[in-house]
Tab-separated table of C-alpha atoms and ligand atoms in Angstrom:
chain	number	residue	atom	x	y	z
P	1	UNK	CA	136.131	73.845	224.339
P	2	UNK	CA	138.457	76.934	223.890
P	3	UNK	CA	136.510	79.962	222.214
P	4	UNK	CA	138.676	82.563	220.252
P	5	UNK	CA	136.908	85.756	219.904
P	6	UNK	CA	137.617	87.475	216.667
P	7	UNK	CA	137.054	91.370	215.043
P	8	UNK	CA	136.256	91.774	211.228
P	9	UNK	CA	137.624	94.926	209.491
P	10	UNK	CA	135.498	95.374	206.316
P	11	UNK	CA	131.608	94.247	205.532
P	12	UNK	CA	132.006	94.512	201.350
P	13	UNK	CA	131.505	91.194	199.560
P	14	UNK	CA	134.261	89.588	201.463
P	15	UNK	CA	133.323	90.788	204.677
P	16	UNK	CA	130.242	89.781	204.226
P	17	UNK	CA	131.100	86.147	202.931
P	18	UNK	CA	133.475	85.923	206.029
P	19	UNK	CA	130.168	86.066	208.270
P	20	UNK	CA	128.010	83.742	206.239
P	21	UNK	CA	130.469	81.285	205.838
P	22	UNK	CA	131.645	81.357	209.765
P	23	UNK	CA	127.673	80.657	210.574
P	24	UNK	CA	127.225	78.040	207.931
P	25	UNK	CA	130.295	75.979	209.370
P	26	UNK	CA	130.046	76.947	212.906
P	27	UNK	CA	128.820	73.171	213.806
P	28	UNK	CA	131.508	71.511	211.474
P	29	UNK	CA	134.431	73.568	212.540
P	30	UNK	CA	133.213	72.460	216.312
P	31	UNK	CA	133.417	69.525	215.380
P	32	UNK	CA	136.646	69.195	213.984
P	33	UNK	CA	138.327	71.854	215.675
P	34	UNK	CA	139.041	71.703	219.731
P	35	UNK	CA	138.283	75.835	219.767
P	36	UNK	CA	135.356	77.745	218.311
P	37	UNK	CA	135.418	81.182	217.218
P	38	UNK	CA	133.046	84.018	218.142
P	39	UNK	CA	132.715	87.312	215.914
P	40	UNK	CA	132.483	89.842	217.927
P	41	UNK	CA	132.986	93.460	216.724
P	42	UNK	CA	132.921	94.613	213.049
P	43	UNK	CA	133.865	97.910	211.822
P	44	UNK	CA	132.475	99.586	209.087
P	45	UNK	CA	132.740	103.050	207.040
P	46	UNK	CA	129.015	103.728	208.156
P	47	UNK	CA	126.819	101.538	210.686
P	48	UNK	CA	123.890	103.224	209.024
P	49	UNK	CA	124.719	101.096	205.542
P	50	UNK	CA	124.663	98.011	207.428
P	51	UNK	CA	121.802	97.876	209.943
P	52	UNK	CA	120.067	94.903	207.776
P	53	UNK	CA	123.455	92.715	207.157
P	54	UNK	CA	122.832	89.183	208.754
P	55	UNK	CA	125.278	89.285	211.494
P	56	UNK	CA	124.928	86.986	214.703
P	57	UNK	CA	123.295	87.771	217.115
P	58	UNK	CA	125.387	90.127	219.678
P	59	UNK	CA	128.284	90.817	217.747
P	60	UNK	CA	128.506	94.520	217.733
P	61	UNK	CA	128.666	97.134	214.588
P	62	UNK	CA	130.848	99.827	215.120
P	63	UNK	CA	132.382	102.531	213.124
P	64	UNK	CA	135.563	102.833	215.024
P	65	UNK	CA	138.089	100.555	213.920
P	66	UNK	CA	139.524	101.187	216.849
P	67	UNK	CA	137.072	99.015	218.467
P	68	UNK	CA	138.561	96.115	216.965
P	69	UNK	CA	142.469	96.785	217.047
P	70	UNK	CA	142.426	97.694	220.498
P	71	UNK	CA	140.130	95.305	222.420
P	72	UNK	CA	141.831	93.407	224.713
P	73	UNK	CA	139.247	90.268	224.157
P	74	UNK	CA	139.876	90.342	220.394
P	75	UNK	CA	142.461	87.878	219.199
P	76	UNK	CA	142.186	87.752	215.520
P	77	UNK	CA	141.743	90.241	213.435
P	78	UNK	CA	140.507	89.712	210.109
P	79	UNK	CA	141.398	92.621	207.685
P	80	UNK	CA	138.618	92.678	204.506
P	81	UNK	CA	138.886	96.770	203.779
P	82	UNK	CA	140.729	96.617	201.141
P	83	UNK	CA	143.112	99.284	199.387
P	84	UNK	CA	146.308	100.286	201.593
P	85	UNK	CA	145.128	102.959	203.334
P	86	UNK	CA	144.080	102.773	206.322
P	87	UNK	CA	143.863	99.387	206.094
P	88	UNK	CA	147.711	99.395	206.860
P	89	UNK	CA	147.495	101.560	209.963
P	90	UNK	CA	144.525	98.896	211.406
P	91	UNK	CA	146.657	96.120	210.947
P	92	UNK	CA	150.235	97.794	212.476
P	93	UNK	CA	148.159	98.790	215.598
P	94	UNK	CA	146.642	95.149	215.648
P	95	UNK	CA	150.069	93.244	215.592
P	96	UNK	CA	151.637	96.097	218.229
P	97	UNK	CA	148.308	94.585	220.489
P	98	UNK	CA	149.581	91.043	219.663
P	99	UNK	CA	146.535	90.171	217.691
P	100	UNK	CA	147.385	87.759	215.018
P	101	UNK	CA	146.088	88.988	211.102
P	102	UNK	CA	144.185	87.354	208.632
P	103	UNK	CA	143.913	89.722	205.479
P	104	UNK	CA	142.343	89.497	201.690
P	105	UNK	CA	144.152	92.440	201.055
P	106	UNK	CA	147.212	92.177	197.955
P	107	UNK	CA	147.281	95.700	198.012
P	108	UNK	CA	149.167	96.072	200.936
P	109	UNK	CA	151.251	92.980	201.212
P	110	UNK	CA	152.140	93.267	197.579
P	111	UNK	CA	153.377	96.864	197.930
P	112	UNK	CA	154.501	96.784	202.132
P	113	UNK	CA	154.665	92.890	202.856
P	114	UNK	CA	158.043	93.450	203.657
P	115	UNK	CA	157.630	95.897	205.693
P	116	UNK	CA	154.493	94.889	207.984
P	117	UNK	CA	155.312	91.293	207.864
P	118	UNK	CA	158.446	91.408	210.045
P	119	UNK	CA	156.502	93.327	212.735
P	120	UNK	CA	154.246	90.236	213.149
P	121	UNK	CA	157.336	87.992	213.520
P	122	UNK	CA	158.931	90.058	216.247
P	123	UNK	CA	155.511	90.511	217.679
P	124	UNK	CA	155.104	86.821	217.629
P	125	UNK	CA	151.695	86.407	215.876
P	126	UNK	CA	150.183	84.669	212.943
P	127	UNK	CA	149.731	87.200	209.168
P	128	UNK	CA	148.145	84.655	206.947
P	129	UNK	CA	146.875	85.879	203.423
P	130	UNK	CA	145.813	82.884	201.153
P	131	UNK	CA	142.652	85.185	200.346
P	132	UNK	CA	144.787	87.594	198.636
P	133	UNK	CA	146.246	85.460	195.952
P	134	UNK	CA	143.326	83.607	193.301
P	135	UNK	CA	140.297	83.989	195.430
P	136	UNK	CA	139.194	80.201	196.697
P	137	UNK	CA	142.122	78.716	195.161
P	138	UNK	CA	144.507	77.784	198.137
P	139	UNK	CA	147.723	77.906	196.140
P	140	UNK	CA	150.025	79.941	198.520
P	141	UNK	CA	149.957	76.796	201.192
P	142	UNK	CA	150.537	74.763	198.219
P	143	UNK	CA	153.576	77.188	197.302
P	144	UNK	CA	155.057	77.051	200.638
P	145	UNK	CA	153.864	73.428	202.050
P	146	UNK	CA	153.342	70.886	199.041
P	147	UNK	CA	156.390	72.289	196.838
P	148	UNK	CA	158.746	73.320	199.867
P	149	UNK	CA	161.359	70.592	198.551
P	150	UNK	CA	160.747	71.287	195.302
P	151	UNK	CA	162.627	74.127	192.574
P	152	UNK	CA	159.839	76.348	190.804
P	153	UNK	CA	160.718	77.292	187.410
P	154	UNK	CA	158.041	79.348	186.215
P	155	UNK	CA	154.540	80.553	187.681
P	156	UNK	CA	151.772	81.287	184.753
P	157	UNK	CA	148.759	83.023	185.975
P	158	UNK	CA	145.271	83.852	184.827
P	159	UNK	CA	144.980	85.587	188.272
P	160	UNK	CA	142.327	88.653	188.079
P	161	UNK	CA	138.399	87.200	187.562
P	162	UNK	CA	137.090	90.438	186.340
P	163	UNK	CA	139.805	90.818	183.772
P	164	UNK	CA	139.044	87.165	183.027
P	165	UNK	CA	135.195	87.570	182.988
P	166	UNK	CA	135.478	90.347	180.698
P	167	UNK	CA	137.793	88.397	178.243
P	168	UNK	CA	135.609	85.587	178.356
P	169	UNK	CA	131.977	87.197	177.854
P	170	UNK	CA	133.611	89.564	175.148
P	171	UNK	CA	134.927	86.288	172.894
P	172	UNK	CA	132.105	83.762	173.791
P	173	UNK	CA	128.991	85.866	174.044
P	174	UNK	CA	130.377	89.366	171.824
P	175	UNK	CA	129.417	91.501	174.265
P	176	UNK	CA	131.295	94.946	174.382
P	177	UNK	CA	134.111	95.920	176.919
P	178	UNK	CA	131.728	97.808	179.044
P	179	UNK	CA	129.135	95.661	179.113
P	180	UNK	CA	131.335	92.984	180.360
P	181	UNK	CA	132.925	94.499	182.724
P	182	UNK	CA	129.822	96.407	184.450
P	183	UNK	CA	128.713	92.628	185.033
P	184	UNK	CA	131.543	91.394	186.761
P	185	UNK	CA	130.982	94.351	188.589
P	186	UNK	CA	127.516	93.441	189.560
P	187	UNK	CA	129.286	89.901	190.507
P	188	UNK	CA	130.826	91.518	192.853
P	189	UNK	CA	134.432	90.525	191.387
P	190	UNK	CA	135.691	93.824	190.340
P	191	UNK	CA	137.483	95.536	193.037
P	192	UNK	CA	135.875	99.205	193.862
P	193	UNK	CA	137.678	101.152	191.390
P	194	UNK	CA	138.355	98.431	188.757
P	195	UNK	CA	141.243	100.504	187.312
P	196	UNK	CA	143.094	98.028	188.555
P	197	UNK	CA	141.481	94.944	187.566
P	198	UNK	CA	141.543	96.347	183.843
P	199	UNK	CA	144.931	97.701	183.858
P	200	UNK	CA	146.400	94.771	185.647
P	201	UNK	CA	147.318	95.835	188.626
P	202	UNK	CA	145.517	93.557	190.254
P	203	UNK	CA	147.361	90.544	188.660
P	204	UNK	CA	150.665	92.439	189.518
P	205	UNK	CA	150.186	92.777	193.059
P	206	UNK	CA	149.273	88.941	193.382
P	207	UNK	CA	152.630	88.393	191.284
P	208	UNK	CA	154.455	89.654	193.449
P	209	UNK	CA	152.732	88.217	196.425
P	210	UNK	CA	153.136	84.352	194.274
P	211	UNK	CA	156.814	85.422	193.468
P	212	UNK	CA	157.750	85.856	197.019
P	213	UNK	CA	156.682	82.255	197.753
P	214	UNK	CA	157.670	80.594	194.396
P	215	UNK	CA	161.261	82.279	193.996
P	216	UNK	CA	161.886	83.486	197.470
P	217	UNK	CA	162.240	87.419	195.592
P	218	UNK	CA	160.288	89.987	196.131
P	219	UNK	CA	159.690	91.979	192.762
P	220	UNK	CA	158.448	95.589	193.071
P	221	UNK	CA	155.533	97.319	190.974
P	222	UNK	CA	158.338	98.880	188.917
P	223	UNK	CA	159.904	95.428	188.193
P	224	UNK	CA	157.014	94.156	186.252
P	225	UNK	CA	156.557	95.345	183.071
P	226	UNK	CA	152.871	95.555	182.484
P	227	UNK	CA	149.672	96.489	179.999
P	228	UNK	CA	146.061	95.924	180.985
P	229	UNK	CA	142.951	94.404	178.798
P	230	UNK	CA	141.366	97.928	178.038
P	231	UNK	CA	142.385	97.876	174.391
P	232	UNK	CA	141.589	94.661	173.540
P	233	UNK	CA	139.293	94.724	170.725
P	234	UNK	CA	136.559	91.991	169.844
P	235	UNK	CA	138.994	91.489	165.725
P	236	UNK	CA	142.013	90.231	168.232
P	237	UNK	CA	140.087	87.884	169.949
P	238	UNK	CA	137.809	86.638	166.735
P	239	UNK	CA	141.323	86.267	164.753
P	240	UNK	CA	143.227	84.678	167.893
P	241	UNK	CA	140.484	82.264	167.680
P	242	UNK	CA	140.875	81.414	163.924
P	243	UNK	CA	144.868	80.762	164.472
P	244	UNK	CA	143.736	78.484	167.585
P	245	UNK	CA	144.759	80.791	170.232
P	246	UNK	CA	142.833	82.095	173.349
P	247	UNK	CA	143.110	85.888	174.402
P	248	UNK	CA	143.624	85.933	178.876
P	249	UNK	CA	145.397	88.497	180.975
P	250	UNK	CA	148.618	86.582	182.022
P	251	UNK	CA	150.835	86.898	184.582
P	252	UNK	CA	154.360	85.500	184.485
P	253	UNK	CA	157.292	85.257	186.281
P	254	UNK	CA	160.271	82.827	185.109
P	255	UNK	CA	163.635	82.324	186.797
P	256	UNK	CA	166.708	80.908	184.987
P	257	UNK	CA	169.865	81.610	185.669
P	258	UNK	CA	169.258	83.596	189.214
P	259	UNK	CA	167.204	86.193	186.484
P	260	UNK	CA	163.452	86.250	187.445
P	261	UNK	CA	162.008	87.653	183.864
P	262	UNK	CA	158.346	88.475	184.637
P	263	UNK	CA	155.497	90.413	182.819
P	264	UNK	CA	151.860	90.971	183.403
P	265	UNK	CA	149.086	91.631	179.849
P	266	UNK	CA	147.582	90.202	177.631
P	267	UNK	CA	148.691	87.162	175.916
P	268	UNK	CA	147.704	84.847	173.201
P	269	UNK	CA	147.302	81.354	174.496
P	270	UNK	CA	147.140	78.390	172.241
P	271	UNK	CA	144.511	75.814	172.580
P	272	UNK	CA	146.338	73.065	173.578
P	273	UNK	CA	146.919	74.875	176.984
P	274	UNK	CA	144.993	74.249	179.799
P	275	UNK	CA	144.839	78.169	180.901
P	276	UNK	CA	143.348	78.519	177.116
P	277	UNK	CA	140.485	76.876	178.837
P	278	UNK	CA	140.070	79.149	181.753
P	279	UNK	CA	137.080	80.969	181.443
P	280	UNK	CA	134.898	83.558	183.233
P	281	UNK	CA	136.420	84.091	186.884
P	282	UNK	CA	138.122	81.232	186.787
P	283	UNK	CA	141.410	81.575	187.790
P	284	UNK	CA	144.482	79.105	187.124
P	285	UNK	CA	147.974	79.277	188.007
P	286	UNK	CA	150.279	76.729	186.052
P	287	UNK	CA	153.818	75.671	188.427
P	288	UNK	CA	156.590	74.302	186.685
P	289	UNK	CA	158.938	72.700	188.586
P	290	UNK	CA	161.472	70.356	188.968
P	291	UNK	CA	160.090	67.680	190.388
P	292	UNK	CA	156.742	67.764	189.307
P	293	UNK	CA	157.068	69.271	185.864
P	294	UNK	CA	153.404	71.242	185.149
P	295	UNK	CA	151.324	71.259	187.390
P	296	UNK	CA	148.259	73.646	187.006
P	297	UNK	CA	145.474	74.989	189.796
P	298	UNK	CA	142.309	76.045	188.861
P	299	UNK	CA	138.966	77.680	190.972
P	300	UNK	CA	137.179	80.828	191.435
P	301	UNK	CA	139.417	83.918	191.856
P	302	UNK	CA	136.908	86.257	193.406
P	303	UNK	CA	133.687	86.097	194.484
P	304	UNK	CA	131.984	86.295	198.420
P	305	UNK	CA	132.170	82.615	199.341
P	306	UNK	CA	135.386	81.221	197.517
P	307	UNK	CA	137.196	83.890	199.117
P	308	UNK	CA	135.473	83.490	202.696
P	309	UNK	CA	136.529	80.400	202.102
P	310	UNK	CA	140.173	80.767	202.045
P	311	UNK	CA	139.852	82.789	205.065
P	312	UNK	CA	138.556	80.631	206.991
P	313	UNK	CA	141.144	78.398	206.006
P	314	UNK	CA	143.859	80.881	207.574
P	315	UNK	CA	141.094	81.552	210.200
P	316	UNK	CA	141.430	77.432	211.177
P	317	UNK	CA	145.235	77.613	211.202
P	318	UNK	CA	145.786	80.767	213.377
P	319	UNK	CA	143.872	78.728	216.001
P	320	UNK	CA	145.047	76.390	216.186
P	321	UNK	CA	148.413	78.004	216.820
P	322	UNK	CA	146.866	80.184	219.325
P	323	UNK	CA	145.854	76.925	221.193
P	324	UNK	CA	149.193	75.212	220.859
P	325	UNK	CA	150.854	78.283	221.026
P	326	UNK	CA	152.884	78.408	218.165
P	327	UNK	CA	151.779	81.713	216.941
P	328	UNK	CA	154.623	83.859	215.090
P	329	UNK	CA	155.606	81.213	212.447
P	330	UNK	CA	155.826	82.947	209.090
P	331	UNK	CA	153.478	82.485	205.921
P	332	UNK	CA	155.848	82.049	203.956
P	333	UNK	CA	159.911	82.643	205.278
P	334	UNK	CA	161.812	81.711	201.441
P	335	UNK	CA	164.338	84.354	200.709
P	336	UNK	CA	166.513	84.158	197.320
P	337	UNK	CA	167.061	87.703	195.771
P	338	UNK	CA	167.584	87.240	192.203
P	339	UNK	CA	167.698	89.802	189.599
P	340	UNK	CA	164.633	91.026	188.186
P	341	UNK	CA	164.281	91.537	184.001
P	342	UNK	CA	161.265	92.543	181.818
P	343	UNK	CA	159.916	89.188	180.578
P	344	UNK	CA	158.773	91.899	177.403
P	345	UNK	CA	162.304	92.567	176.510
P	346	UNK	CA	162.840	88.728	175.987
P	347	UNK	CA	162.462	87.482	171.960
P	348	UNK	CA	159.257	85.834	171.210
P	349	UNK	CA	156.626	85.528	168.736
P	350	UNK	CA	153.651	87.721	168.220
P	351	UNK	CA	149.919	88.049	167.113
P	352	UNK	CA	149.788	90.884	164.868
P	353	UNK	CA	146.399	92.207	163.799
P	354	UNK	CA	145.925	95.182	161.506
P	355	UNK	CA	142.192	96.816	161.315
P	356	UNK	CA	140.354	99.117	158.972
P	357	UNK	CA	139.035	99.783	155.977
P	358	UNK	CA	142.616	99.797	153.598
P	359	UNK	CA	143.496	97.487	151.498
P	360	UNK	CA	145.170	94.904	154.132
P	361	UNK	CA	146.670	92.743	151.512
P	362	UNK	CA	148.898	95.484	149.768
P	363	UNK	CA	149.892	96.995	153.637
P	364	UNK	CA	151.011	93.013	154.662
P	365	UNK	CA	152.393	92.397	151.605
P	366	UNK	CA	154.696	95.403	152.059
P	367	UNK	CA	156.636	93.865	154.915
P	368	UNK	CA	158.368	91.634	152.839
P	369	UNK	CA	161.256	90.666	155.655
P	370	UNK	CA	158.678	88.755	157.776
P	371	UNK	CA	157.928	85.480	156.847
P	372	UNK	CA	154.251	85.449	158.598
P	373	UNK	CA	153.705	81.730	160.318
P	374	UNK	CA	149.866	81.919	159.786
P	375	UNK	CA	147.217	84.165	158.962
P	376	UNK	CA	143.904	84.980	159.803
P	377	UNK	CA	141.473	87.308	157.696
P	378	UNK	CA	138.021	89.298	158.237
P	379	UNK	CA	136.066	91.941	156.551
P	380	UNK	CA	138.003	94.609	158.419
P	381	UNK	CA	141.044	93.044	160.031
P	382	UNK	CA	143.783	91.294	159.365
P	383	UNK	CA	146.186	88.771	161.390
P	384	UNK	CA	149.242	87.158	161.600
P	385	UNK	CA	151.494	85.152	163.400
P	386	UNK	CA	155.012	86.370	163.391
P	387	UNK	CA	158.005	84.332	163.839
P	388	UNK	CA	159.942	84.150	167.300
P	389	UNK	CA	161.487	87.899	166.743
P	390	UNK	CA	163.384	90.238	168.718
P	391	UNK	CA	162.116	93.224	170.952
P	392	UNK	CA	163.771	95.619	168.496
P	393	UNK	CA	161.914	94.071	165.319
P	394	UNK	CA	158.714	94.294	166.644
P	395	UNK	CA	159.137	97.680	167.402
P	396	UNK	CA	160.118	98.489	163.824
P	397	UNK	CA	157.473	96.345	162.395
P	398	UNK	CA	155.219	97.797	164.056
P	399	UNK	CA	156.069	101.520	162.982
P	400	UNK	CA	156.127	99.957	159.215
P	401	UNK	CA	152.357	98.511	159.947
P	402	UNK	CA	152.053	102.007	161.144
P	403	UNK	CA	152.593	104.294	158.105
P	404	UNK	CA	149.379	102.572	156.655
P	405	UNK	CA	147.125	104.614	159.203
P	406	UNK	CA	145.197	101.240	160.288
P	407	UNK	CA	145.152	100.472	163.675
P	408	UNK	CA	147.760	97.967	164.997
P	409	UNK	CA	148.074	96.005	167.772
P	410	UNK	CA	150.094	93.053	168.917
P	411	UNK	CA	149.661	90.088	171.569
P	412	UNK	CA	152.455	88.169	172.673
P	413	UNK	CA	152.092	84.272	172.460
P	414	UNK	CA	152.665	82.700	175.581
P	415	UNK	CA	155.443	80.518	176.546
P	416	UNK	CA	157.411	81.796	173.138
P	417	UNK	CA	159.623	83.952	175.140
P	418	UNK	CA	163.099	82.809	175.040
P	419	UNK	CA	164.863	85.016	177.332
P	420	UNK	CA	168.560	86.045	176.626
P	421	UNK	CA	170.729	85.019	180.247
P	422	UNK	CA	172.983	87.382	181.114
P	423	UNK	CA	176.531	85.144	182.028
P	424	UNK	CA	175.944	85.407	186.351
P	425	UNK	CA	180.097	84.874	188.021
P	426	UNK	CA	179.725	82.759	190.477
L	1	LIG	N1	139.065	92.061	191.761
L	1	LIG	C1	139.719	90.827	192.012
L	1	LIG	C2	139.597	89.939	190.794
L	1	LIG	C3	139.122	90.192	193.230
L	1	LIG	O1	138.757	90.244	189.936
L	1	LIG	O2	140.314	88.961	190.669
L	1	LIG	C4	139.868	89.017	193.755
L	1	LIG	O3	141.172	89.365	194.149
């Protein structure tokens, strides 16, 4: 039996999962598998932080990552750093020394995919990245094996855990923002800095990384118009609730019409959803599509061992291309650049909610040009639905709601967007 020797970049949670999870299936992947795999460097910030990590026996702990990229014996590398920097430079020296890449990292292929992806084309090795995208849920082979042949219409993503957790544990168990979110921490599902887990970053990054294999376009940061969770406040999601809508961090990207409208915040789901019902870090990605019509894909989106998993996954397929030697076949090769729009600027309907102390019935009554769908009331908020309205009218409803010196905030509802097509010449 062939053995592939392998390097690991990275012992945080993932890293770590990556070595549990390639002990606990050593025997089955032996046995299903005509190759085994043998870990033997991994590089870390600081050996000293690591001496009592369970690694097997004889694979070496270094600090140089250097010791990985550039060992001759070494033919996978599996990136689990992290951030761009220098994870990026690791993984360009790796391809140059033809070692094929398995990364966790949506970071860097969201923001230079297209640039580090080619290089492990011409340099004819594997880049898989299912990790990066929903933690254990394996939806980028689905993307680009199960729905080759068919036309995506619209991806719908609860796709950050943390943000997700936080949601969840501040609607079902009222604990504060902080609270929740220094507990997903704990989890080990917030990335280092969770700036952007609470900002959405996070979920942008893996749009773009879905978008790439859904629509064949790759968006940019700047493309995708975007608010995170960190304003949230516990009267939107008790008075979402009351109108029988769920409060989760979407991400969205639509094409029609060779326009791919996308957006990334929070969103009021109703109930009869199934990503209403995606809770703690759970993630969930709803496909529509030609052929199929809705299909939806739920599992753990962060975490050690649903994320080793996936890993291993991409660890299994690279090789067995290095054994049949078909190494340098791309994730994921659809290309169709399509214009990108701001999902935001498309007319939809809104959550409105209106807290403080005023009276609330004199400052809603005073918008008399809005005929409100349903409302929801508390001691010190107000809510209400709006009609499907234009970008412009919220805006100046908002600055109406405004004058009464409450505080304001709006949610849109999801999948009330109706966005206006340009006419495309053919
Ligand atoms: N911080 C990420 C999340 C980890 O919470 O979803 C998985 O990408």
């Amino acid at each position: 039996m062939k053995t592939i020797t392998i390097g690991l970049l990275g012992l945080g949670t993932v890293g770590k999962g990556v070595v549990t999870l390639l002990q606990k299936q050593a025997a089955k992947i032996a046995r299903t598998q005509d190759f085994r795999f043998k870990l033997k460097s991994v590089a870390v910030h600081n050996c000293a932080h690591h001496r009592n990590d369970n690694l097997p026996a004889g694979t070496i702990l270094t600090d140089k990552v250097t010791d990985v990229v550039d060992d001759p014996e070494i033919q996978i590398v599996i990136e689990a750093m992290g951030t761009i920097e220098p994870a990026k430079v690791a993984i360009c020296q790796a391809i140059l020394n033809g070692k094929s890449i398995i990364s966790a990292n949506k970071d860097l292929l969201a923001t230079a995919g297209d640039e580090i992806l080619p290089l492990a084309k011409t340099a004819g090795v594997d880049f898989f990245y299912e990790a990066s995208v929903a933690g254990g849920i394996p939806i980028l082979r689905v993307l680009s094996s199960s729905l080759e042949t068919d036309q995506i219409t619209q991806i719908t993503g609860i796709i950050n855990g943390t943000a997700n957790y936080v949601l969840t544990a501040m609607d079902r168990e009222h604990k504060d923002y902080a609270t929740a979110l220094k507990a997903a921490q704990e989890l080990g599902y917030a990335e280092a800095d969770p700036t952007n887990d609470v900002q959405g970053i996070d979920a942008t990054y893996k749009l773009i990384i879905l978008s790439r294999f859904a629509f064949g376009q790759s968006l940019s940061l700047k493309d995708v118009p975007r608010r995170g969770i960190t304003t949230i406040s516990p009267a939107q999601l008790i008075s979402a609730g009351q109108l029988g809508l769920k409060v989760k961090l979407l991400a969205v990207a639509k094409e029609e019409n060779r326009q791919l409208f996308s957006f990334v915040g929070p969103a009021a789901i109703p109930a009869s959803e199934p990503l209403a019902h995606v809770n703690g870090v759970q993630n969930a990605i709803a496909v529509q599509s030609d052929a199929l019509g809705e299909t939806t894909y739920t599992g753990p989106g962060a975490g050690a061992a649903p994320t080793a998993n996936s890993i291993l996954s991409d660890l299994l397929a690279t090789g067995d291309d290095i054994v049949k030697g078909n190494c340098g076949r791309e994730f994921n090769s659809y290309r169709k650049p399509v214009s990108a729009k701001p999902l935001t600027a498309a007319p939809q309907q809104y959550l409105i909610t209106v807290e403080g102390t005023g009276n609330l019935l004199s400052i809603i009554s005073s918008i008399p040009t809005l005929s409100w769908q349903q409302q929801a009331t508390g001691r010190n908020y107000w809510s209400g639905l709006t009609p499907v309205i234009s970008r412009d009218a919220l805006e100046e409803l908002l600055i109406t709601l405004k004058r009464s010196g409450q505080k304001i905030s709006y949610l849109p509802i999801a999948n009330s967007w109706q966005p206006v097509l340009e006419k495309i010449e053919e």
